[in-house]
Every structure is written in C-alpha cells, then in structure tokens.
Amino acid sequence: MASVSSDEWRAVCDKFTNAQNLTVVESRNDPENDPFRSKYKARELLREIYCTLKSFEAGEGEEESGAESGEQRPPEPAVDGQREDGYDRGLSGDSPAGLRAAKLGAVEYYLGVNHVDTEELSAGQEHLMTCMKLLERCGVSSENVSLFIHVRNQLGILSAGWDETEAAQGFLETAESIYQRYLKEDGSPPTDMTEYFTTEENLLTHQERTKRFELAYTHTMYYLAQVYKNLGETERAATYCHSTLQRQLKLNQFSPMEWALNAATLSQYYITKGQYMEGRHCLSAATVISDLAGEVPSEAAAQESETEGERREQLRQKRAEIARCWIKYCLNVLQDSKKLLGDSIGELDTDRQEELKTARRREEEEEEKGRKSALLFGSEDTFDSIASLEEKVRCLLPLDFTEARAVFLVGQNYVTQAKEYFQMDGYVTDHIEILQDHSALFRALAFYEEDLERRCKMHKRRVDMLEPICSDLNSQYYLMIRRQMMFELAEIYNEMMDLKLTLANRQSDTESLDNHTVNKFNHLCSASTKYFQMFLDSLCSPEGKIPEHLEEEVLRPALVARFRVARLYSRLITSSPAAQLENLDKSLEHYKYVVQYCEAHPEATATVETELELSAEMVGLLPLQINRIKAKMVANN
Amino acid sequence: MRSKQKYEMSTIWIEEKHLLKFSRIELRGVLSVFFVCFDKTKTKWKRRKLKGMEFRVGAPVEGLLVFVLSLEGPSALSEHAKSEFKRVFQDLGVSVLSGASEGYNVCLFAYGQTGSGKTYTMMGTPDSIGLTPRICQGLFRSEDTFPDEQNSSRVEISFLEIYNERVRDLLGGGEQKKRASLRVREHPEKGPYVQDCKQAMDLLEEGIANRITAATHNHDASSRSHAIFTIQYTQANLENNLPSETVSKINLVDLAGSERADYHYCRDRLTEGSNINKSLVTLGIVISALAQNSQMSSSCQSINSMASEVDGSTVGSHSSSLSGGGGGGGGGGGGRRHCFIPYRDSVLTWLLKDSLGGNSKTIMIASQWNNWQHCEKTMAGMCLFR
C-alpha cells in the first residue's frame, strides 16, 4: 500500500482501537438515562474509518488497476453444485483487493453490531448484509474466514429475533460448513477481525488467533442449538448443546462449576428421553469437573470473610444439585426397568425377565459401537476419571435384584450427599423432595425383592422416613407437599397390608389367622385409612365442607383415595358383627361417593374407569352382605 | 369454574379526556388478568383479556383478586385525578385489609416502568401518602373498632430490598452502610423467611409513615431492585372459649422497573419466543428449558402419577371374601420420567411462595403504557414456579 503513509494508517488503527475501547469498556459506565453514549461515539469513529478506507481505495484503485487487471481472475460463473459458502469465488482472500474487501467488510460488521447494540436493528442488519455482500466476491481464506463466520452468527441472531427462524438456520448452517471446510482444507490460525486495524507489532499470536476463531465457532454451535430448539428439533438441539459443552471443555474455555451444572442439566434431558448412556456420561463428567472447582472453604473461613462464605455456599449447593441429578438417574433407571419387567398386576414377570436377559447379551456389543459414535467429553486427564466413575453404575436396565440393588445403593449414596446440604431447616421443599426420591428408590427396589417379608421391611423404611415429617409441616405453606406425603404414606400402608395378607394366606390356607397377625393387619389398614382420610380432608374448605367439584390435579387421587378407603374398611378383620356392620356401611358410603361423583361429573369417568367399575359392582354387592349380617345378628339375639 | 366470575367497572374522567378505567374481577381457581391500556391517541380505552393466560395457581385457591390499573406518571396527574386515586386507594386498601382480617394472605404487586408512578403509588410522599402507609393506618384503625377485650392483635413489620438476588433489610437500624445480605431460608413451621430480619413490633401509626419514607430513601437503585414491605398480622381470638390465632401476611411489593432486561423474576422456564440468547453464560438456561420441556410435569401431577401407578391392585380383590391375595401395587401406567433441573427460583418468588398460591389473595397494580406483554410474562413467571 505505497500510497498510504504509515502515519495515516496508524491514525486509522488508533481510531479503531478507540472505537473498540468505547464499545466494550466505556459503555459500561454510561449513565442510565443515556445508555448508548459511548456507542454513539464509537459509531462516529467507525464511520470515519470507513470513509478513510474508501479514500484509500480510490487512491489505490487507480494505481493497481493497471498492474493487476491482467492477473485478476475473472469471477467464475455459477457452476452446478456451487455452494453458497463462499468457497471458489472470484477474488482470492489474500489478494490486496480481497484484503481491502475484508477490511471494509469488517468496518461494516462493527457498524452493524454497533447498531444492533443501540437497538437499531434494521440499520444493523443492513450493515451486516453489506458486509456479507462485500465478502461474496472473495474466496474463503485464512484472512477472512473469521469474518465470514462472525457476520453469519450475527445475522443468525437477528433473523431469529424477527422470528425468521429458517433464515437464521440458513446463516448459521452456512457458517458451520464454512468452518468445517476451512479446517479440512486449510486449518491455519486465521486472522482475527481486530487485526485488520492493528500495526505489525500488535498482531496476535497463533494461539490467540486460534482461540478466538474457535470461540466464534462455539457460538455458532450454541446459536444453532437454540434455533433447532425453536424449530422443535429437540434432539438436534440437545446434540448441539452437547457439542458446545464439549468444545468448552476441549478449548479450556469454561468455569468448572458452571460447566458441571450445565452438563448435569443436560443429563436430565437425556434421562427424560431414556438415553441413559449419554445421561451417565454427562453426570460423570459433571462430577469430575466439579471437583476441579477446588476445595470447599471451611466453616471458619466462611465466618471470616463474606466472599469465602458465599463461595462455600455456592460450591456446596451446586455439588448437592449434581447429587440430586444422579438420584434421578438411578431412580429412572430402576423405574424404567420395572416397567419393562412388570406384568399386568405389577409383579415381576419371570418369563419376560429371561427374554430380556438373553436379548441383553446382544445389546452389550452394540453398546461398544454406540460409545464410539456418541460424543465423549474430556481431555487426557479427565477422560480416565470420567470413565472410572461411569463404571460404578450401569446404564443398561437392571434385570434382577442384584443389579437393581447396585443401582439402588449408588442412588442412596447420593441421597446422603444431597441431604447434607439440603437440610430440613432451611430447605424444606428440597429436603422433602429428596426424601420422596429416596422413598421411590425403595419402592422400585422392592419390586425385585422376592422375599415378601424383606419387601415389607423396605416399605417400613419408607414409612419411617416420611411419617415424622408430615406432621411437622405447616399446613398452610406446604399444602401441596403434605398432600403428596399423605397420599404416599397411605399407599405404603396399603401395600404393606396387602403383603401381610399374602404372607398370612401362604402360611396357613385352612387355619385362621392368629391374633398377632390380625392386629398387625388391622393396624396397617387403619393407618392407611387414616392417611387417605387426611388427604381427603385437606381438600375440604376450612369449614370442613367437601368440595363439590374436584380440581383436575386432585381429581383422580381423590377418587382413588375414596376407593381405597372403601376397600380398606371392607377388609378390616373383626369378630364382632356390629363392628363389621359399621365397617361395611362406611365402605359402602365411600363406594357410593365414587359412583355418584362420576354420575354428576361425567368427565371424571375417564380418569377412574377401573375403580368406577369396581365401585359400581360393590355398591350392588355390599348391601346384600350387610343384610345377611343384619339377619344373622337378629337370629342370634 | 368461571361461574363465580363477576366484575364491576367504573370510569374516572381526567383532564385531557383520557379515560382511566379499572375493572375488578373475582375468580375462583383461575387467575385472569384484565388490562386496561391507556391509549393517548384514541379516546376509547382498550380492554384486553389475555386469552390463554389462565393459570392454575396451586390448588384450591380461595379467590384471587386481580386489580389492574393503568396510570400515568404522578406529575401529570391533575388534582381531580389525585382525588380519584385516593378513592381507588381506599377501595384497594379495604380489600387488602378485609382479606387479611379474614385470615388470608394478601400480596399486592406494583409493576411498571421506572418513573411510571409505582413508588408513588406504594409509598407516596409525606403530603400524599401512598398505599403502604394507608394500609398500616387502616390496620391500626380497625383495631380500635374491636368491641371487647377478647380480641387482640399483634402487628409485625419488615421492609426488605432485593437487589441482584441479595436481600437487604431496610429497617435495619442506624448503620445504613451495612450492606450485609441476608439469607432466605425455609422453615417447616414458618415457611419461607429471611434470616435475621428485623421486625418492628407495634410501631405507632405516626411513626410508620416516617420510618417508611426514610427507608425508601435508603432504597437506592430503586429501579433495579424489588422492595417488599411485609405486615404480619396476628389476631388472637377466643372461639368457644378456646384461644386461637389467625395469622395473615400482607406483602406489598414494589417490583423493579419492568424495562430492565434482566428480570430475575421473569426467567420463565417454558421459554417462549425465538429470541436467541447471545452469551454462552446463558447456556444453562437453554439446557434447562430443553429438559423442562421434555419433562412437562409439575409437582402437582406427581400425586396423579402416584395414583395411576397403583392400578393393578384392584384386580382380583373385590370378592366379598376377606381373604384373597391380589398383588400389591406397582407396574402399569405409562408414567413420565421425572428429572431434577438445577434451577433456583428467584429470591422474590421463593419469599412470596405462600402468597402466590393456596390460601391467598393477590392483587396486581400495573402502571405502564402498552407493554402488557411484559406483565404477562411476569405473572407467568410468578405463577408457574415449581
């Protein structure tokens, strides 16, 4: 650039640096009622740069047109299959003309971003489109590829903001393919856009260039994830989120705790889709990376300094949250397996168990292949630690008690961890949710346990865990939670009752049950009834009136509760006919309620079909039984 | 469920022929928000009901009272308008107090852009006091009307500021420089509370107005923070010779200026709109939204799924014989997979949890022009927590 003196050029560079400084640094200090002050100043500077460049161009153009016209390749005509991505275009990226275009383009880019920042979106878009057009004539090269990608990122964001999701997708996917092709065909650290206006001495290192370039592409991935989500392609969105996380890790552009939490959250997405292998991988990586965040400051240190105290809180809380994500993993694995293995009445179907075990041997080979294709996290140091954590818990569904128990124990371990932070006093809701998860883990494990006595003991553990808490809670603040707990406790007692009954019947088919068993049995019945009744009472108004209309969320539980109570009353064992009569009367009352409610509210019928059918039958049968007993009583007197 | 809906409307005329209307709706179970847009260009007012903005807030909600009015900035108000507002305040204040004395929790939100008159509405100036001092006065006045000694009451007041998710006590005594932030916790008995927060007991009514205005000046960065003024009103009465206590909480919340882009309280997890988050810092939000959408179940429904799963037990056990096996529960039912999303509700939502669901009445005052979409989002964010 012989015609441009180095002084003039230096002036341009200075202006640019100033503009950047205003945009990034000074703008933070702008007052609230004039929030874009610095940015407007930056804009002026950028415009001046633009004019200066144009004048340089005018000057150079005359000089060069003679010299270069012969050498300049004519722009290639459109060829079949030519892609939009800018490759194979006329001007070479590193020719002087190409460089000029890139510089002008860069100024347009910065002007565009400036306008977007000051909320002048249309103007911003214009500048960005101009930038793109300037580059259109050039081929992609290491001098301009960064700009190629940045401008498309910005256009993608803009289009999305205007609900032109497909346009956004177009821009971003183009950026993606440019990046990939560049890496394949060239790969050298490309010029960063700020370098267009720096003097020789201030050029960036290769390392820094690469870092910025890769960061731009990471953003492309991230924006694509969001665009896919908006398009409803959640699977692709998740894959791109995964890639973003992966890149952050690989390029060392992450803060450990934040990354760990994001990975843990992503694992939850995978879990809801039943993709346990990916979920496990995310969770293991999250655990390993969270350890990188360092030691938790001690209690003493926390007392002394507020920042240490906060750090302690943060670290402990986030690690506890990761533990909770693990709990959900274990729970879902067990529950899914239970669904697979369960038969129509909810017992373990041994035939199906056999089937699945044979099928699994085939699956394990598949798993190996799957591994390779799935995206893996980590660098050399973390790879092993992640893998070793993964080995501790299976990702294939457990098919028998031993396997289930292994998963259960892992889950239980994380329960303990999580409860350390989420203590009752301070985190009531969280603490209880953890307990509910623990209870659910037991419940799932009980499914695999063949010995009914041991099964009962597991349910007893659940009761011991939940019962004391239910009464402690303020009924006003924790209405929802109390209801859940009451219902769950009622169901557990019901379950235990059924188990006791089965056990007793197995022991002695012909002999009658002994006193102890009868008492135990009745106790369980009453406990279950009590909690169902508490649940139903909680639905009543403060005066005690039964609601005429049940809200959707409580409709089915309320009717089921009635149904169960009815059944429980009819099952109570008593030798006195009078008491038996009383029980059956109550039972009938509740069965009738179910039938009557469904008659009055036809829409409710669908939610409780089975129960309604049985209730209707009982409403028919019970009166006969009641009359028989009455008759017997009269006869005996 | 809409059978109890009734609303009244009245018109207030202000100079320049701008209409100011408000509508009051009382509903059961469903929160419906009516907005009045104050349109300068036209002389007709626009009333918009936000369709599809019906939320279930907890379960049996005794009645949500939503009251919205659209105001202009205080300086533009004429004398006539000011006296009309007095009337409005009285009306509002009465609803608040009656709710509280019946034992309901009441929560009143003032929402709107900076400078649109929220603080004026809530606090007022020494010559023209706003809602909060009026409500306090009203509370003390109502006590004078208790006929016998049997009923007594206790009033506890606290005034907090939430800025950047940190809680500061504005009544915190002399050393105003102390900016230690307080922790928000949940207690099994007391519900959500702020640790170490000062509660002033039984301030004299003259004292209240002064304390409040002084505290409002401490409430700096007011456009970016939320201020919560809480009155805990305990009434002791004798019912059938048994002492009982009715405790109700009145929360008067002055929300941060709605034009601030970073609404913490508005971080709706069900992300809507196609706006792209630019910074990688928000990756967590995007992933949370993915997981949240896949799960699509709330804690309410976990009772439902519990009830569904125990289907199988009914088979084979309905015979009249008292023996009979029949399997226990378990199995069956296509349940959803439940996950845990590491997401913290904003401090504001957590503290006001008890006021936004279950046994409470919520009132919202929106002072803004036409961006009711933001208000929509706020209510959505608040009501769809958990």
PDB file of N, CA and C in Angstrom, chain A residues 212-281:
ATOM      1  N   ARG A 212      -9.664 -17.373  19.466  1.00  0.00           N
ATOM      2  CA  ARG A 212     -10.808 -16.529  19.132  1.00  0.00           C
ATOM      3  C   ARG A 212     -11.654 -17.136  18.034  1.00  0.00           C
ATOM      4  N   PHE A 213     -10.973 -17.752  17.104  1.00  0.00           N
ATOM      5  CA  PHE A 213     -11.682 -18.361  15.999  1.00  0.00           C
ATOM      6  C   PHE A 213     -12.569 -19.493  16.511  1.00  0.00           C
ATOM      7  N   GLU A 214     -11.973 -20.310  17.342  1.00  0.00           N
ATOM      8  CA  GLU A 214     -12.736 -21.432  17.874  1.00  0.00           C
ATOM      9  C   GLU A 214     -13.908 -20.941  18.713  1.00  0.00           C
ATOM     10  N   LEU A 215     -13.678 -19.851  19.429  1.00  0.00           N
ATOM     11  CA  LEU A 215     -14.769 -19.312  20.242  1.00  0.00           C
ATOM     12  C   LEU A 215     -15.927 -18.884  19.352  1.00  0.00           C
ATOM     13  N   ALA A 216     -15.598 -18.297  18.217  1.00  0.00           N
ATOM     14  CA  ALA A 216     -16.657 -17.887  17.300  1.00  0.00           C
ATOM     15  C   ALA A 216     -17.468 -19.099  16.870  1.00  0.00           C
ATOM     16  N   TYR A 217     -16.782 -20.179  16.586  1.00  0.00           N
ATOM     17  CA  TYR A 217     -17.499 -21.360  16.147  1.00  0.00           C
ATOM     18  C   TYR A 217     -18.311 -21.986  17.278  1.00  0.00           C
ATOM     19  N   THR A 218     -17.758 -21.913  18.489  1.00  0.00           N
ATOM     20  CA  THR A 218     -18.531 -22.413  19.623  1.00  0.00           C
ATOM     21  C   THR A 218     -19.846 -21.659  19.720  1.00  0.00           C
ATOM     22  N   HIS A 219     -19.771 -20.359  19.487  1.00  0.00           N
ATOM     23  CA  HIS A 219     -21.005 -19.582  19.491  1.00  0.00           C
ATOM     24  C   HIS A 219     -21.947 -20.040  18.398  1.00  0.00           C
ATOM     25  N   THR A 220     -21.375 -20.346  17.222  1.00  0.00           N
ATOM     26  CA  THR A 220     -22.224 -20.839  16.135  1.00  0.00           C
ATOM     27  C   THR A 220     -22.986 -22.083  16.574  1.00  0.00           C
ATOM     28  N   MET A 221     -22.274 -22.990  17.229  1.00  0.00           N
ATOM     29  CA  MET A 221     -22.918 -24.207  17.720  1.00  0.00           C
ATOM     30  C   MET A 221     -24.039 -23.870  18.691  1.00  0.00           C
ATOM     31  N   TYR A 222     -23.739 -22.943  19.571  1.00  0.00           N
ATOM     32  CA  TYR A 222     -24.707 -22.581  20.602  1.00  0.00           C
ATOM     33  C   TYR A 222     -25.943 -21.947  19.990  1.00  0.00           C
ATOM     34  N   TYR A 223     -25.728 -21.072  19.017  1.00  0.00           N
ATOM     35  CA  TYR A 223     -26.885 -20.446  18.387  1.00  0.00           C
ATOM     36  C   TYR A 223     -27.698 -21.473  17.614  1.00  0.00           C
ATOM     37  N   LEU A 224     -27.004 -22.387  16.971  1.00  0.00           N
ATOM     38  CA  LEU A 224     -27.726 -23.428  16.249  1.00  0.00           C
ATOM     39  C   LEU A 224     -28.566 -24.268  17.207  1.00  0.00           C
ATOM     40  N   ALA A 225     -28.010 -24.545  18.382  1.00  0.00           N
ATOM     41  CA  ALA A 225     -28.782 -25.307  19.362  1.00  0.00           C
ATOM     42  C   ALA A 225     -30.097 -24.610  19.642  1.00  0.00           C
ATOM     43  N   GLN A 226     -30.029 -23.299  19.800  1.00  0.00           N
ATOM     44  CA  GLN A 226     -31.245 -22.564  20.118  1.00  0.00           C
ATOM     45  C   GLN A 226     -32.207 -22.521  18.944  1.00  0.00           C
ATOM     46  N   VAL A 227     -31.647 -22.377  17.766  1.00  0.00           N
ATOM     47  CA  VAL A 227     -32.511 -22.341  16.589  1.00  0.00           C
ATOM     48  C   VAL A 227     -33.227 -23.672  16.424  1.00  0.00           C
ATOM     49  N   TYR A 228     -32.507 -24.763  16.617  1.00  0.00           N
ATOM     50  CA  TYR A 228     -33.156 -26.063  16.481  1.00  0.00           C
ATOM     51  C   TYR A 228     -34.233 -26.245  17.527  1.00  0.00           C
ATOM     52  N   LYS A 229     -33.950 -25.717  18.690  1.00  0.00           N
ATOM     53  CA  LYS A 229     -34.976 -25.811  19.719  1.00  0.00           C
ATOM     54  C   LYS A 229     -36.217 -25.049  19.288  1.00  0.00           C
ATOM     55  N   ASN A 230     -36.022 -23.871  18.733  1.00  0.00           N
ATOM     56  CA  ASN A 230     -37.175 -23.100  18.279  1.00  0.00           C
ATOM     57  C   ASN A 230     -37.909 -23.797  17.151  1.00  0.00           C
ATOM     58  N   LEU A 231     -37.168 -24.575  16.354  1.00  0.00           N
ATOM     59  CA  LEU A 231     -37.815 -25.298  15.273  1.00  0.00           C
ATOM     60  C   LEU A 231     -38.455 -26.584  15.766  1.00  0.00           C
ATOM     61  N   GLY A 232     -38.291 -26.846  17.048  1.00  0.00           N
ATOM     62  CA  GLY A 232     -38.899 -28.059  17.587  1.00  0.00           C
ATOM     63  C   GLY A 232     -38.044 -29.294  17.424  1.00  0.00           C
ATOM     64  N   GLU A 233     -36.831 -29.143  16.899  1.00  0.00           N
ATOM     65  CA  GLU A 233     -35.972 -30.327  16.745  1.00  0.00           C
ATOM     66  C   GLU A 233     -35.131 -30.491  18.000  1.00  0.00           C
ATOM     67  N   THR A 234     -35.778 -30.983  19.047  1.00  0.00           N
ATOM     68  CA  THR A 234     -35.097 -31.000  20.338  1.00  0.00           C
ATOM     69  C   THR A 234     -33.889 -31.920  20.352  1.00  0.00           C
ATOM     70  N   GLU A 235     -33.968 -32.999  19.597  1.00  0.00           N
ATOM     71  CA  GLU A 235     -32.820 -33.906  19.609  1.00  0.00           C
ATOM     72  C   GLU A 235     -31.579 -33.247  19.062  1.00  0.00           C
ATOM     73  N   ARG A 236     -31.756 -32.570  17.947  1.00  0.00           N
ATOM     74  CA  ARG A 236     -30.596 -31.880  17.376  1.00  0.00           C
ATOM     75  C   ARG A 236     -30.128 -30.785  18.318  1.00  0.00           C
ATOM     76  N   ALA A 237     -31.104 -30.099  18.911  1.00  0.00           N
ATOM     77  CA  ALA A 237     -30.741 -29.032  19.844  1.00  0.00           C
ATOM     78  C   ALA A 237     -29.876 -29.594  20.957  1.00  0.00           C
ATOM     79  N   ALA A 238     -30.293 -30.739  21.480  1.00  0.00           N
ATOM     80  CA  ALA A 238     -29.520 -31.340  22.563  1.00  0.00           C
ATOM     81  C   ALA A 238     -28.125 -31.717  22.085  1.00  0.00           C
ATOM     82  N   THR A 239     -28.040 -32.247  20.869  1.00  0.00           N
ATOM     83  CA  THR A 239     -26.725 -32.617  20.340  1.00  0.00           C
ATOM     84  C   THR A 239     -25.829 -31.391  20.242  1.00  0.00           C
ATOM     85  N   TYR A 240     -26.396 -30.288  19.805  1.00  0.00           N
ATOM     86  CA  TYR A 240     -25.581 -29.088  19.676  1.00  0.00           C
ATOM     87  C   TYR A 240     -25.205 -28.507  21.032  1.00  0.00           C
ATOM     88  N   CYS A 241     -26.111 -28.624  21.993  1.00  0.00           N
ATOM     89  CA  CYS A 241     -25.739 -28.202  23.352  1.00  0.00           C
ATOM     90  C   CYS A 241     -24.580 -29.050  23.829  1.00  0.00           C
ATOM     91  N   HIS A 242     -24.701 -30.333  23.561  1.00  0.00           N
ATOM     92  CA  HIS A 242     -23.646 -31.262  23.937  1.00  0.00           C
ATOM     93  C   HIS A 242     -22.329 -30.860  23.290  1.00  0.00           C
ATOM     94  N   SER A 243     -22.380 -30.546  21.989  1.00  0.00           N
ATOM     95  CA  SER A 243     -21.164 -30.130  21.288  1.00  0.00           C
ATOM     96  C   SER A 243     -20.594 -28.862  21.885  1.00  0.00           C
ATOM     97  N   THR A 244     -21.474 -27.934  22.222  1.00  0.00           N
ATOM     98  CA  THR A 244     -20.997 -26.690  22.826  1.00  0.00           C
ATOM     99  C   THR A 244     -20.234 -26.996  24.104  1.00  0.00           C
ATOM    100  N   LEU A 245     -20.823 -27.862  24.931  1.00  0.00           N
ATOM    101  CA  LEU A 245     -20.159 -28.211  26.181  1.00  0.00           C
ATOM    102  C   LEU A 245     -18.816 -28.878  25.907  1.00  0.00           C
ATOM    103  N   GLN A 246     -18.838 -29.761  24.931  1.00  0.00           N
ATOM    104  CA  GLN A 246     -17.625 -30.481  24.581  1.00  0.00           C
ATOM    105  C   GLN A 246     -16.516 -29.521  24.178  1.00  0.00           C
ATOM    106  N   ARG A 247     -16.880 -28.574  23.340  1.00  0.00           N
ATOM    107  CA  ARG A 247     -15.892 -27.629  22.852  1.00  0.00           C
ATOM    108  C   ARG A 247     -15.352 -26.779  23.990  1.00  0.00           C
ATOM    109  N   GLN A 248     -16.260 -26.369  24.881  1.00  0.00           N
ATOM    110  CA  GLN A 248     -15.822 -25.552  26.004  1.00  0.00           C
ATOM    111  C   GLN A 248     -14.741 -26.268  26.785  1.00  0.00           C
ATOM    112  N   LEU A 249     -14.969 -27.566  26.961  1.00  0.00           N
ATOM    113  CA  LEU A 249     -14.032 -28.353  27.740  1.00  0.00           C
ATOM    114  C   LEU A 249     -12.710 -28.495  27.000  1.00  0.00           C
ATOM    115  N   LYS A 250     -12.826 -28.843  25.731  1.00  0.00           N
ATOM    116  CA  LYS A 250     -11.631 -29.107  24.943  1.00  0.00           C
ATOM    117  C   LYS A 250     -10.772 -27.859  24.824  1.00  0.00           C
ATOM    118  N   LEU A 251     -11.431 -26.706  24.615  1.00  0.00           N
ATOM    119  CA  LEU A 251     -10.680 -25.484  24.399  1.00  0.00           C
ATOM    120  C   LEU A 251     -10.400 -24.770  25.701  1.00  0.00           C
ATOM    121  N   ASN A 252     -10.757 -25.421  26.784  1.00  0.00           N
ATOM    122  CA  ASN A 252     -10.468 -24.845  28.090  1.00  0.00           C
ATOM    123  C   ASN A 252     -11.094 -23.470  28.280  1.00  0.00           C
ATOM    124  N   GLN A 253     -12.310 -23.325  27.775  1.00  0.00           N
ATOM    125  CA  GLN A 253     -12.984 -22.037  27.911  1.00  0.00           C
ATOM    126  C   GLN A 253     -14.212 -22.212  28.787  1.00  0.00           C
ATOM    127  N   PHE A 254     -13.957 -22.570  30.024  1.00  0.00           N
ATOM    128  CA  PHE A 254     -15.112 -22.829  30.868  1.00  0.00           C
ATOM    129  C   PHE A 254     -14.787 -22.518  32.317  1.00  0.00           C
ATOM    130  N   SER A 255     -15.840 -22.309  33.096  1.00  0.00           N
ATOM    131  CA  SER A 255     -15.638 -22.207  34.539  1.00  0.00           C
ATOM    132  C   SER A 255     -16.200 -23.494  35.122  1.00  0.00           C
ATOM    133  N   PRO A 256     -15.423 -24.184  35.915  1.00  0.00           N
ATOM    134  CA  PRO A 256     -15.764 -25.573  36.287  1.00  0.00           C
ATOM    135  C   PRO A 256     -17.173 -25.761  36.827  1.00  0.00           C
ATOM    136  N   MET A 257     -17.563 -24.973  37.801  1.00  0.00           N
ATOM    137  CA  MET A 257     -18.850 -25.227  38.437  1.00  0.00           C
ATOM    138  C   MET A 257     -19.983 -25.023  37.460  1.00  0.00           C
ATOM    139  N   GLU A 258     -19.868 -23.965  36.666  1.00  0.00           N
ATOM    140  CA  GLU A 258     -20.921 -23.674  35.707  1.00  0.00           C
ATOM    141  C   GLU A 258     -21.029 -24.797  34.688  1.00  0.00           C
ATOM    142  N   TRP A 259     -19.884 -25.222  34.189  1.00  0.00           N
ATOM    143  CA  TRP A 259     -19.875 -26.290  33.205  1.00  0.00           C
ATOM    144  C   TRP A 259     -20.489 -27.541  33.791  1.00  0.00           C
ATOM    145  N   ALA A 260     -20.073 -27.845  35.009  1.00  0.00           N
ATOM    146  CA  ALA A 260     -20.560 -29.066  35.639  1.00  0.00           C
ATOM    147  C   ALA A 260     -22.075 -29.030  35.764  1.00  0.00           C
ATOM    148  N   LEU A 261     -22.592 -27.900  36.173  1.00  0.00           N
ATOM    149  CA  LEU A 261     -24.034 -27.790  36.354  1.00  0.00           C
ATOM    150  C   LEU A 261     -24.753 -27.916  35.017  1.00  0.00           C
ATOM    151  N   ASN A 262     -24.183 -27.327  33.978  1.00  0.00           N
ATOM    152  CA  ASN A 262     -24.810 -27.440  32.666  1.00  0.00           C
ATOM    153  C   ASN A 262     -24.812 -28.877  32.180  1.00  0.00           C
ATOM    154  N   ALA A 263     -23.690 -29.553  32.393  1.00  0.00           N
ATOM    155  CA  ALA A 263     -23.626 -30.953  31.974  1.00  0.00           C
ATOM    156  C   ALA A 263     -24.650 -31.772  32.746  1.00  0.00           C
ATOM    157  N   ALA A 264     -24.771 -31.477  34.040  1.00  0.00           N
ATOM    158  CA  ALA A 264     -25.739 -32.223  34.846  1.00  0.00           C
ATOM    159  C   ALA A 264     -27.157 -31.966  34.349  1.00  0.00           C
ATOM    160  N   THR A 265     -27.445 -30.725  33.988  1.00  0.00           N
ATOM    161  CA  THR A 265     -28.774 -30.411  33.473  1.00  0.00           C
ATOM    162  C   THR A 265     -29.023 -31.126  32.157  1.00  0.00           C
ATOM    163  N   LEU A 266     -28.004 -31.162  31.308  1.00  0.00           N
ATOM    164  CA  LEU A 266     -28.166 -31.861  30.034  1.00  0.00           C
ATOM    165  C   LEU A 266     -28.434 -33.340  30.271  1.00  0.00           C
ATOM    166  N   SER A 267     -27.792 -33.871  31.306  1.00  0.00           N
ATOM    167  CA  SER A 267     -28.023 -35.287  31.609  1.00  0.00           C
ATOM    168  C   SER A 267     -29.490 -35.526  31.913  1.00  0.00           C
ATOM    169  N   GLN A 268     -30.116 -34.548  32.536  1.00  0.00           N
ATOM    170  CA  GLN A 268     -31.527 -34.714  32.873  1.00  0.00           C
ATOM    171  C   GLN A 268     -32.368 -34.763  31.613  1.00  0.00           C
ATOM    172  N   TYR A 269     -31.976 -33.988  30.624  1.00  0.00           N
ATOM    173  CA  TYR A 269     -32.685 -34.077  29.346  1.00  0.00           C
ATOM    174  C   TYR A 269     -32.582 -35.501  28.796  1.00  0.00           C
ATOM    175  N   TYR A 270     -31.349 -36.023  28.797  1.00  0.00           N
ATOM    176  CA  TYR A 270     -31.166 -37.372  28.264  1.00  0.00           C
ATOM    177  C   TYR A 270     -31.988 -38.385  29.039  1.00  0.00           C
ATOM    178  N   ILE A 271     -32.061 -38.173  30.344  1.00  0.00           N
ATOM    179  CA  ILE A 271     -32.808 -39.113  31.173  1.00  0.00           C
ATOM    180  C   ILE A 271     -34.272 -39.124  30.792  1.00  0.00           C
ATOM    181  N   THR A 272     -34.838 -37.933  30.557  1.00  0.00           N
ATOM    182  CA  THR A 272     -36.245 -37.923  30.183  1.00  0.00           C
ATOM    183  C   THR A 272     -36.468 -38.639  28.861  1.00  0.00           C
ATOM    184  N   LYS A 273     -35.437 -38.733  28.050  1.00  0.00           N
ATOM    185  CA  LYS A 273     -35.590 -39.459  26.798  1.00  0.00           C
ATOM    186  C   LYS A 273     -35.179 -40.909  26.929  1.00  0.00           C
ATOM    187  N   GLY A 274     -34.772 -41.293  28.125  1.00  0.00           N
ATOM    188  CA  GLY A 274     -34.374 -42.685  28.304  1.00  0.00           C
ATOM    189  C   GLY A 274     -33.013 -43.017  27.737  1.00  0.00           C
ATOM    190  N   GLN A 275     -32.237 -42.010  27.415  1.00  0.00           N
ATOM    191  CA  GLN A 275     -30.892 -42.288  26.875  1.00  0.00           C
ATOM    192  C   GLN A 275     -29.909 -42.309  28.038  1.00  0.00           C
ATOM    193  N   TYR A 276     -29.860 -43.443  28.683  1.00  0.00           N
ATOM    194  CA  TYR A 276     -29.126 -43.493  29.937  1.00  0.00           C
ATOM    195  C   TYR A 276     -27.624 -43.465  29.762  1.00  0.00           C
ATOM    196  N   MET A 277     -27.153 -43.955  28.648  1.00  0.00           N
ATOM    197  CA  MET A 277     -25.704 -43.946  28.477  1.00  0.00           C
ATOM    198  C   MET A 277     -25.190 -42.503  28.384  1.00  0.00           C
ATOM    199  N   GLU A 278     -25.857 -41.713  27.571  1.00  0.00           N
ATOM    200  CA  GLU A 278     -25.456 -40.314  27.447  1.00  0.00           C
ATOM    201  C   GLU A 278     -25.632 -39.586  28.770  1.00  0.00           C
ATOM    202  N   GLY A 279     -26.753 -39.895  29.428  1.00  0.00           N
ATOM    203  CA  GLY A 279     -27.004 -39.246  30.708  1.00  0.00           C
ATOM    204  C   GLY A 279     -25.903 -39.551  31.711  1.00  0.00           C
ATOM    205  N   ARG A 280     -25.534 -40.818  31.762  1.00  0.00           N
ATOM    206  CA  ARG A 280     -24.492 -41.205  32.710  1.00  0.00           C
ATOM    207  C   ARG A 280     -23.182 -40.506  32.394  1.00  0.00           C
ATOM    208  N   HIS A 281     -22.891 -40.429  31.113  1.00  0.00           N
ATOM    209  CA  HIS A 281     -21.642 -39.777  30.723  1.00  0.00           C
ATOM    210  C   HIS A 281     -21.633 -38.313  31.154  1.00  0.00           C
TER     211      HIS A 281
END
